[in-house]
Short mmCIF file of C-alpha atoms in Angstrom, two decimals:
data_model
loop_
_atom_site.label_atom_id
_atom_site.label_comp_id
_atom_site.label_asym_id
_atom_site.label_seq_id
_atom_site.Cartn_x
_atom_site.Cartn_y
_atom_site.Cartn_z
CA UNK A 1 35.98 -43.55 -82.26
CA UNK A 2 39.44 -43.56 -80.70
CA UNK A 3 40.12 -42.45 -77.11
CA UNK A 4 42.21 -39.53 -78.34
CA UNK A 5 39.31 -38.18 -80.38
CA UNK A 6 36.90 -38.54 -77.42
CA UNK A 7 39.31 -36.66 -75.17
CA UNK A 8 39.62 -33.90 -77.74
CA UNK A 9 35.83 -33.55 -77.65
CA UNK A 10 35.97 -33.34 -73.83
CA UNK A 11 38.61 -30.60 -74.12
CA UNK A 12 36.36 -28.56 -76.42
CA UNK A 13 33.41 -28.90 -74.06
CA UNK A 14 35.59 -27.99 -71.05
CA UNK A 15 36.80 -24.88 -72.83
CA UNK A 16 33.23 -23.82 -73.50
CA UNK A 17 32.21 -24.59 -69.90
CA UNK A 18 35.10 -22.53 -68.53
CA UNK A 19 34.09 -19.54 -70.63
CA UNK A 20 30.43 -19.86 -69.69
CA UNK A 21 31.07 -20.41 -65.98
CA UNK A 22 33.36 -17.37 -65.88
CA UNK A 23 30.64 -15.34 -67.56
CA UNK A 24 28.08 -16.63 -65.07
CA UNK A 25 30.23 -15.58 -62.11
CA UNK A 26 30.71 -12.13 -63.65
CA UNK A 27 26.94 -11.77 -63.92
CA UNK A 28 26.61 -12.89 -60.28
CA UNK A 29 28.99 -10.08 -59.39
CA UNK A 30 26.81 -7.58 -61.27
CA UNK A 31 23.71 -8.93 -59.49
CA UNK A 32 25.47 -8.37 -56.17
CA UNK A 33 26.09 -4.73 -57.07
CA UNK A 34 22.39 -4.31 -57.88
CA UNK A 35 21.37 -6.04 -54.64
CA UNK A 36 23.68 -3.77 -52.68
CA UNK A 37 21.95 -0.73 -54.11
CA UNK A 38 18.57 -2.25 -53.25
CA UNK A 39 19.81 -3.42 -49.82
CA UNK A 40 18.83 -7.03 -50.55
CA UNK A 41 20.56 -10.19 -49.23
CA UNK A 42 22.58 -12.52 -51.42
CA UNK A 43 20.35 -15.50 -50.70
CA UNK A 44 17.12 -15.74 -52.67
CA UNK A 45 15.94 -19.22 -51.64
CA UNK A 46 12.82 -19.11 -53.78
CA UNK A 47 14.78 -18.21 -56.91
CA UNK A 48 17.30 -21.01 -56.29
CA UNK A 49 14.56 -23.58 -55.70
CA UNK A 50 12.71 -22.58 -58.87
CA UNK A 51 15.93 -22.63 -60.86
CA UNK A 52 16.84 -26.13 -59.66
CA UNK A 53 13.37 -27.42 -60.54
CA UNK A 54 13.51 -25.88 -64.01
CA UNK A 55 16.94 -27.40 -64.73
CA UNK A 56 16.09 -30.90 -63.50
CA UNK A 57 12.70 -30.97 -65.25
CA UNK A 58 14.40 -30.18 -68.58
CA UNK A 59 17.21 -32.70 -68.02
CA UNK A 60 17.49 -36.24 -69.22
CA UNK A 61 16.32 -38.62 -66.49
CA UNK A 62 19.76 -40.02 -65.69
CA UNK A 63 21.15 -36.46 -65.36
CA UNK A 64 18.60 -35.03 -62.95
CA UNK A 65 20.49 -35.78 -59.73
CA UNK A 66 24.01 -34.97 -61.07
CA UNK A 67 22.75 -31.61 -62.35
CA UNK A 68 21.05 -30.88 -59.02
CA UNK A 69 24.37 -31.48 -57.23
CA UNK A 70 26.40 -29.43 -59.73
CA UNK A 71 24.03 -26.47 -59.67
CA UNK A 72 23.72 -26.54 -55.88
CA UNK A 73 27.50 -26.09 -55.69
CA UNK A 74 27.35 -23.44 -58.40
CA UNK A 75 24.77 -21.50 -56.37
CA UNK A 76 27.06 -21.70 -53.35
CA UNK A 77 29.94 -20.31 -55.39
CA UNK A 78 27.79 -17.48 -56.74
CA UNK A 79 26.52 -16.63 -53.27
CA UNK A 80 30.07 -16.59 -51.92
CA UNK A 81 31.03 -14.10 -54.63
CA UNK A 82 28.00 -11.95 -53.81
CA UNK A 83 28.51 -12.07 -50.05
CA UNK A 84 32.00 -10.67 -50.47
CA UNK A 85 30.33 -7.45 -51.69
CA UNK A 86 27.12 -7.47 -49.68
CA UNK A 87 27.81 -8.62 -46.15
CA UNK A 88 28.62 -5.96 -43.55
CA UNK A 89 30.92 -6.76 -40.64
CA UNK A 90 28.99 -8.72 -38.01
CA UNK A 91 29.20 -8.15 -34.27
CA UNK A 92 31.03 -11.46 -33.94
CA UNK A 93 33.70 -10.44 -36.45
CA UNK A 94 34.02 -7.03 -34.80
CA UNK A 95 34.59 -8.75 -31.43
CA UNK A 96 37.27 -11.00 -32.95
CA UNK A 97 39.04 -8.03 -34.53
CA UNK A 98 38.89 -6.25 -31.17
CA UNK A 99 40.44 -9.33 -29.51
CA UNK A 100 43.28 -9.31 -32.05
CA UNK A 101 43.93 -5.62 -31.41
CA UNK A 102 43.92 -5.97 -27.62
CA UNK A 103 45.76 -9.26 -27.15
CA UNK A 104 49.46 -8.88 -26.20
CA UNK A 105 52.02 -9.94 -28.77
CA UNK A 106 53.45 -12.63 -26.47
CA UNK A 107 51.65 -15.46 -24.70
CA UNK A 108 52.07 -14.97 -20.91
CA UNK A 109 54.86 -16.84 -19.13
CA UNK A 110 53.21 -16.50 -15.69
CA UNK A 111 49.55 -16.94 -14.82
CA UNK A 112 47.14 -18.39 -12.28
CA UNK A 113 46.01 -21.59 -14.00
CA UNK A 114 43.26 -24.06 -13.06
CA UNK A 115 44.05 -27.70 -13.86
CA UNK A 116 41.75 -30.66 -13.40
CA UNK A 117 43.42 -33.28 -11.25
CA UNK A 118 46.15 -33.57 -8.65
CA UNK A 119 49.93 -33.39 -8.82
CA UNK A 120 51.19 -35.84 -11.43
CA UNK A 121 48.22 -35.49 -13.80
CA UNK A 122 48.95 -35.12 -17.52
CA UNK A 123 47.16 -31.74 -17.45
CA UNK A 124 49.94 -30.46 -15.16
CA UNK A 125 52.55 -31.46 -17.75
CA UNK A 126 50.51 -29.68 -20.44
CA UNK A 127 50.23 -26.60 -18.24
CA UNK A 128 53.99 -26.50 -17.71
CA UNK A 129 54.53 -26.74 -21.46
CA UNK A 130 52.14 -23.85 -22.12
CA UNK A 131 53.38 -21.58 -19.32
CA UNK A 132 56.97 -21.14 -18.17
CA UNK A 133 56.15 -20.50 -14.50
CA UNK A 134 52.45 -21.17 -13.84
CA UNK A 135 50.80 -20.90 -10.43
CA UNK A 136 48.56 -23.98 -10.47
CA UNK A 137 45.22 -24.41 -8.73
CA UNK A 138 44.17 -28.06 -8.58
CA UNK A 139 40.48 -28.64 -9.36
CA UNK A 140 38.58 -31.91 -8.99
CA UNK A 141 36.26 -31.68 -12.00
CA UNK A 142 36.05 -30.21 -15.50
CA UNK A 143 33.08 -28.12 -14.35
CA UNK A 144 35.22 -26.78 -11.51
CA UNK A 145 37.88 -25.57 -13.93
CA UNK A 146 35.27 -23.58 -15.86
CA UNK A 147 33.87 -22.18 -12.60
CA UNK A 148 37.35 -21.05 -11.56
CA UNK A 149 37.73 -19.22 -14.87
CA UNK A 150 34.24 -17.68 -14.90
CA UNK A 151 34.53 -16.46 -11.30
CA UNK A 152 37.91 -14.86 -11.88
CA UNK A 153 39.67 -17.15 -9.40
CA UNK A 154 42.06 -18.18 -12.19
CA UNK A 155 43.16 -16.49 -15.41
CA UNK A 156 43.32 -19.66 -17.48
CA UNK A 157 42.35 -23.32 -17.40
CA UNK A 158 44.03 -26.36 -18.96
CA UNK A 159 41.86 -29.30 -20.01
CA UNK A 160 42.13 -32.42 -22.22
CA UNK A 161 40.09 -32.14 -25.39
CA UNK A 162 41.11 -35.10 -27.57
CA UNK A 163 43.16 -38.30 -27.53
CA UNK A 164 44.64 -39.89 -30.64
CA UNK A 165 43.33 -43.33 -29.60
CA UNK A 166 40.19 -42.72 -27.53
CA UNK A 167 38.81 -39.69 -29.36
CA UNK A 168 37.34 -36.44 -28.06
CA UNK A 169 36.55 -35.50 -24.48
CA UNK A 170 33.01 -34.52 -25.38
CA UNK A 171 32.12 -33.06 -21.98
CA UNK A 172 34.79 -30.39 -22.40
CA UNK A 173 33.35 -29.33 -25.78
CA UNK A 174 29.90 -29.02 -24.24
CA UNK A 175 31.21 -27.02 -21.28
CA UNK A 176 33.01 -24.60 -23.61
CA UNK A 177 29.71 -23.60 -25.20
CA UNK A 178 27.74 -23.69 -21.96
CA UNK A 179 30.21 -21.44 -20.10
CA UNK A 180 31.05 -19.15 -23.04
CA UNK A 181 34.79 -19.64 -22.66
CA UNK A 182 37.40 -19.51 -25.43
CA UNK A 183 40.39 -21.58 -26.49
CA UNK A 184 43.52 -19.40 -26.56
CA UNK A 185 46.24 -22.05 -27.13
CA UNK A 186 46.67 -25.82 -27.32
CA UNK A 187 49.41 -28.41 -27.04
CA UNK A 188 49.95 -32.15 -27.37
CA UNK A 189 51.40 -34.45 -24.73
CA UNK A 190 52.80 -37.94 -25.39
CA UNK A 191 50.89 -40.28 -23.09
CA UNK A 192 52.55 -43.36 -21.61
CA UNK A 193 50.43 -45.19 -19.07
CA UNK A 194 52.21 -47.35 -16.51
CA UNK A 195 50.61 -49.94 -14.24
CA UNK A 196 51.40 -48.76 -10.71
CA UNK A 197 50.81 -50.48 -7.36
CA UNK A 198 52.04 -50.42 -3.79
CA UNK A 199 55.50 -51.85 -3.30
CA UNK A 200 55.38 -55.61 -2.78
CA UNK A 201 52.27 -56.05 -4.92
CA UNK A 202 52.52 -58.93 -7.41
CA UNK A 203 51.10 -58.71 -10.92
CA UNK A 204 49.15 -61.96 -10.58
CA UNK A 205 47.35 -60.67 -7.47
CA UNK A 206 45.78 -57.62 -9.17
CA UNK A 207 41.97 -57.76 -8.95
CA UNK A 208 40.99 -54.09 -9.48
CA UNK A 209 42.48 -51.30 -11.58
CA UNK A 210 41.74 -47.59 -11.21
CA UNK A 211 42.22 -44.79 -13.73
CA UNK A 212 40.46 -42.15 -15.78
CA UNK A 213 37.96 -43.58 -18.27
CA UNK A 214 39.99 -42.24 -21.21
CA UNK A 215 43.15 -43.96 -19.96
CA UNK A 216 41.22 -47.22 -19.49
CA UNK A 217 39.92 -46.90 -23.04
CA UNK A 218 43.46 -46.32 -24.35
CA UNK A 219 44.67 -49.52 -22.64
CA UNK A 220 41.64 -51.77 -23.06
CA UNK A 221 43.18 -54.34 -25.42
CA UNK A 222 46.26 -54.88 -23.27
CA UNK A 223 44.17 -54.97 -20.10
CA UNK A 224 41.87 -57.60 -21.59
CA UNK A 225 44.83 -59.84 -22.42
CA UNK A 226 46.68 -59.39 -19.12
CA UNK A 227 43.71 -59.23 -16.73
CA UNK A 228 40.65 -60.94 -18.26
CA UNK A 229 38.68 -60.89 -15.00
CA UNK A 230 39.83 -57.62 -13.49
CA UNK A 231 37.36 -54.97 -12.29
CA UNK A 232 37.97 -51.51 -13.77
CA UNK A 233 37.11 -48.36 -11.81
CA UNK A 234 36.86 -44.86 -13.25
CA UNK A 235 38.50 -41.94 -11.40
CA UNK A 236 38.53 -38.20 -12.02
CA UNK A 237 42.03 -38.49 -13.55
CA UNK A 238 45.04 -40.80 -13.70
CA UNK A 239 47.01 -39.07 -10.94
CA UNK A 240 44.01 -39.27 -8.59
CA UNK A 241 43.94 -43.02 -9.26
CA UNK A 242 47.62 -43.31 -8.35
CA UNK A 243 47.06 -41.29 -5.18
CA UNK A 244 44.10 -43.53 -4.23
CA UNK A 245 46.19 -46.70 -4.63
CA UNK A 246 49.08 -45.18 -2.66
CA UNK A 247 46.74 -44.32 0.21
CA UNK A 248 45.23 -47.82 0.35
CA UNK A 249 46.49 -50.75 2.42
CA UNK A 250 45.58 -53.24 -0.29
CA UNK A 251 48.02 -55.25 -2.40
CA UNK A 252 45.47 -56.38 -5.00
CA UNK A 253 44.78 -53.04 -6.70
CA UNK A 254 46.69 -50.93 -9.23
CA UNK A 255 46.42 -47.68 -11.15
CA UNK A 256 47.05 -46.65 -14.74
CA UNK A 257 48.98 -43.40 -14.56
CA UNK A 258 52.19 -41.72 -15.69
CA UNK A 259 55.53 -43.07 -14.55
CA UNK A 260 56.05 -39.73 -12.83
CA UNK A 261 53.23 -40.70 -10.44
CA UNK A 262 55.27 -43.73 -9.31
CA UNK A 263 58.00 -41.41 -8.05
CA UNK A 264 55.52 -38.87 -6.73
CA UNK A 265 53.43 -41.32 -4.68
CA UNK A 266 56.15 -43.92 -3.94
CA UNK A 267 54.55 -46.68 -6.02
CA UNK A 268 56.12 -49.58 -7.89
CA UNK A 269 55.84 -49.74 -11.67
CA UNK A 270 54.61 -53.25 -12.48
CA UNK A 271 54.41 -52.64 -16.24
CA UNK A 272 55.36 -49.59 -18.33
CA UNK A 273 53.69 -48.60 -21.62
CA UNK A 274 50.27 -50.14 -21.04
CA UNK A 275 48.61 -48.13 -23.85
CA UNK A 276 47.48 -50.10 -26.91
CA UNK A 277 49.14 -47.68 -29.34
CA UNK A 278 52.66 -46.31 -29.14
CA UNK A 279 51.39 -43.24 -30.97
CA UNK A 280 49.25 -42.13 -28.03
CA UNK A 281 48.93 -38.36 -27.66
CA UNK A 282 46.45 -36.21 -25.79
CA UNK A 283 45.64 -32.72 -26.97
CA UNK A 284 45.12 -30.15 -24.22
CA UNK A 285 43.54 -26.72 -24.58
CA UNK A 286 44.12 -23.55 -22.61
CA UNK A 287 40.88 -21.62 -22.03
CA UNK A 288 40.06 -18.07 -20.91
CA UNK A 289 36.96 -16.00 -20.13
CA UNK A 290 37.38 -13.76 -23.16
CA UNK A 291 38.88 -14.41 -26.60
CA UNK A 292 42.63 -13.85 -26.75
CA UNK A 293 44.14 -14.19 -30.21
CA UNK A 294 47.93 -14.28 -30.29
CA UNK A 295 50.13 -13.83 -33.37
CA UNK A 296 50.40 -17.02 -35.41
CA UNK A 297 46.86 -18.22 -34.64
CA UNK A 298 46.05 -20.60 -37.50
CA UNK A 299 43.36 -22.89 -36.11
CA UNK A 300 39.76 -22.00 -35.27
CA UNK A 301 37.22 -24.10 -33.40
CA UNK A 302 33.49 -23.63 -34.04
CA UNK A 303 30.29 -25.27 -32.79
CA UNK A 304 27.25 -25.06 -35.01
CA UNK A 305 23.82 -26.52 -35.54
CA UNK A 306 22.05 -26.76 -38.88
CA UNK A 307 18.39 -27.20 -39.88
CA UNK A 308 17.17 -30.80 -39.56
CA UNK A 309 16.71 -31.45 -43.28
CA UNK A 310 18.60 -33.10 -46.16
CA UNK A 311 21.62 -31.19 -47.45
CA UNK A 312 21.97 -28.89 -44.43
CA UNK A 313 25.48 -30.08 -43.48
CA UNK A 314 26.44 -30.21 -47.15
CA UNK A 315 25.75 -26.48 -47.42
CA UNK A 316 28.17 -25.81 -44.57
CA UNK A 317 30.89 -27.97 -46.12
CA UNK A 318 30.27 -26.44 -49.56
CA UNK A 319 30.83 -22.95 -48.16
CA UNK A 320 34.11 -24.02 -46.57
CA UNK A 321 35.16 -25.72 -49.80
CA UNK A 322 34.30 -22.67 -51.87
CA UNK A 323 36.45 -20.52 -49.56
CA UNK A 324 39.36 -22.95 -49.85
CA UNK A 325 39.42 -23.71 -46.10
CA UNK A 326 40.70 -27.00 -44.73
CA UNK A 327 38.58 -28.83 -42.14
CA UNK A 328 41.00 -30.56 -39.75
CA UNK A 329 38.28 -32.09 -37.61
CA UNK A 330 34.51 -32.59 -37.82
CA UNK A 331 32.58 -34.27 -35.03
CA UNK A 332 28.90 -34.56 -34.21
CA UNK A 333 27.18 -34.51 -30.80
CA UNK A 334 23.50 -35.25 -30.06
CA UNK A 335 21.43 -32.21 -29.08
CA UNK A 336 19.75 -32.71 -25.72
CA UNK A 337 15.95 -33.10 -25.86
CA UNK A 338 15.92 -33.16 -29.68
CA UNK A 339 15.64 -36.68 -31.10
CA UNK A 340 18.22 -37.55 -33.76
CA UNK A 341 19.41 -33.97 -34.15
CA UNK A 342 23.05 -33.05 -33.82
CA UNK A 343 25.45 -30.21 -33.19
CA UNK A 344 28.78 -30.19 -35.03
CA UNK A 345 32.26 -29.21 -33.85
CA UNK A 346 34.75 -28.04 -36.44
CA UNK A 347 38.49 -27.40 -36.28
CA UNK A 348 39.30 -25.26 -39.29
CA UNK A 349 42.73 -24.33 -40.60
CA UNK A 350 42.75 -20.64 -41.54
CA UNK A 351 44.77 -17.54 -40.82
CA UNK A 352 42.80 -15.22 -38.57
CA UNK A 353 43.95 -12.32 -40.75
CA UNK A 354 42.62 -13.65 -44.07
CA UNK A 355 39.56 -12.25 -45.81
CA UNK A 356 38.32 -15.84 -46.13
CA UNK A 357 38.07 -16.01 -42.34
CA UNK A 358 35.61 -13.12 -42.13
CA UNK A 359 33.63 -14.48 -45.04
CA UNK A 360 33.52 -17.92 -43.42
CA UNK A 361 31.91 -16.60 -40.25
CA UNK A 362 29.48 -14.43 -42.19
CA UNK A 363 28.39 -17.14 -44.60
CA UNK A 364 28.16 -19.92 -42.02
CA UNK A 365 25.92 -17.67 -39.97
CA UNK A 366 23.63 -17.55 -42.99
CA UNK A 367 23.14 -21.34 -43.24
CA UNK A 368 23.35 -22.36 -39.56
CA UNK A 369 20.71 -22.22 -36.85
CA UNK A 370 23.42 -21.56 -34.24
CA UNK A 371 27.08 -20.63 -34.64
CA UNK A 372 29.42 -20.46 -31.65
CA UNK A 373 32.96 -19.19 -32.06
CA UNK A 374 35.19 -21.08 -29.59
CA UNK A 375 38.52 -19.43 -30.32
CA UNK A 376 41.43 -19.01 -32.73
CA UNK A 377 44.81 -20.18 -31.53
CA UNK A 378 48.23 -21.70 -32.19
CA UNK A 379 48.94 -25.32 -31.29
CA UNK A 380 52.30 -26.08 -29.69
CA UNK A 381 53.76 -29.41 -30.74
#
């Protein structure tokens, strides 16, 4: 049989499948109407399990697993259709809608802002990009920034959340959930690390280098080539490292920090552009005590945990796929005191005003053990 004839047969089967699948979804809609009258949920786990077993038992052996996958997705699609009719507005969605209604139309130009670090830190540059005239409070630690927000000392906090080379700042993600704070805006800063030392210091005399662990990670290949035996020290941030070197009387130490720190702390730049990648950006978030959702918010960050069993994460991804939502980032973190179990952080692209957004939160709540909404916001680039 020729390829053309085989493809014609496929076309006939696809036409029949389309008609039957459309009919199936229409029946799912009618079932949802009946369940609404009976005040029953969309999910009937026992029915789905029995249905999958019946289908796979009747299938040819080589089709058992493919049919299980296809019908699992089909069940997700049917449940999504039913949930659109059955699910009432949750408290979480009501709180988000309230935040939309009560958030000003314009992001504030002035605010009291907590930034981790000292003058010259990249977080200060991010803060000045986010706010026109911020009043900055310098905080030593990430935990301190959250404390300043929670106590009301500051209105907002600015923190690094992700670097294009070194990955996520996982501690900040964990502190967001722990302190019940929300992301209200984000921005990206181009990061250029310079090797700074006291004036008169020679490159060949460098024995120790100080910087933030993320900056060291972003420069590790170049450092290994230039200083194979150097000792690396981690500091709270890059500007603090520059300040430490400036306050020392030693001519055998250096710092990885911004070139601005050289001017700020009267240091010499021994080498510019120490980062391994020229495309080195750090993403910073602005956090607040309560959700603030400004016009144009098109990114949402969530933290969730799922049951520790096969297919649990698939069910989450299937729901997002069925709703047509784009996952921009997915990252796992170990759950403390639970061996080999993980929490997941998602960045999801979705308009806060879409019906899919409400359905996403409702349906994810159905398949997750925990679901934490961490904010919807616009990213400045």
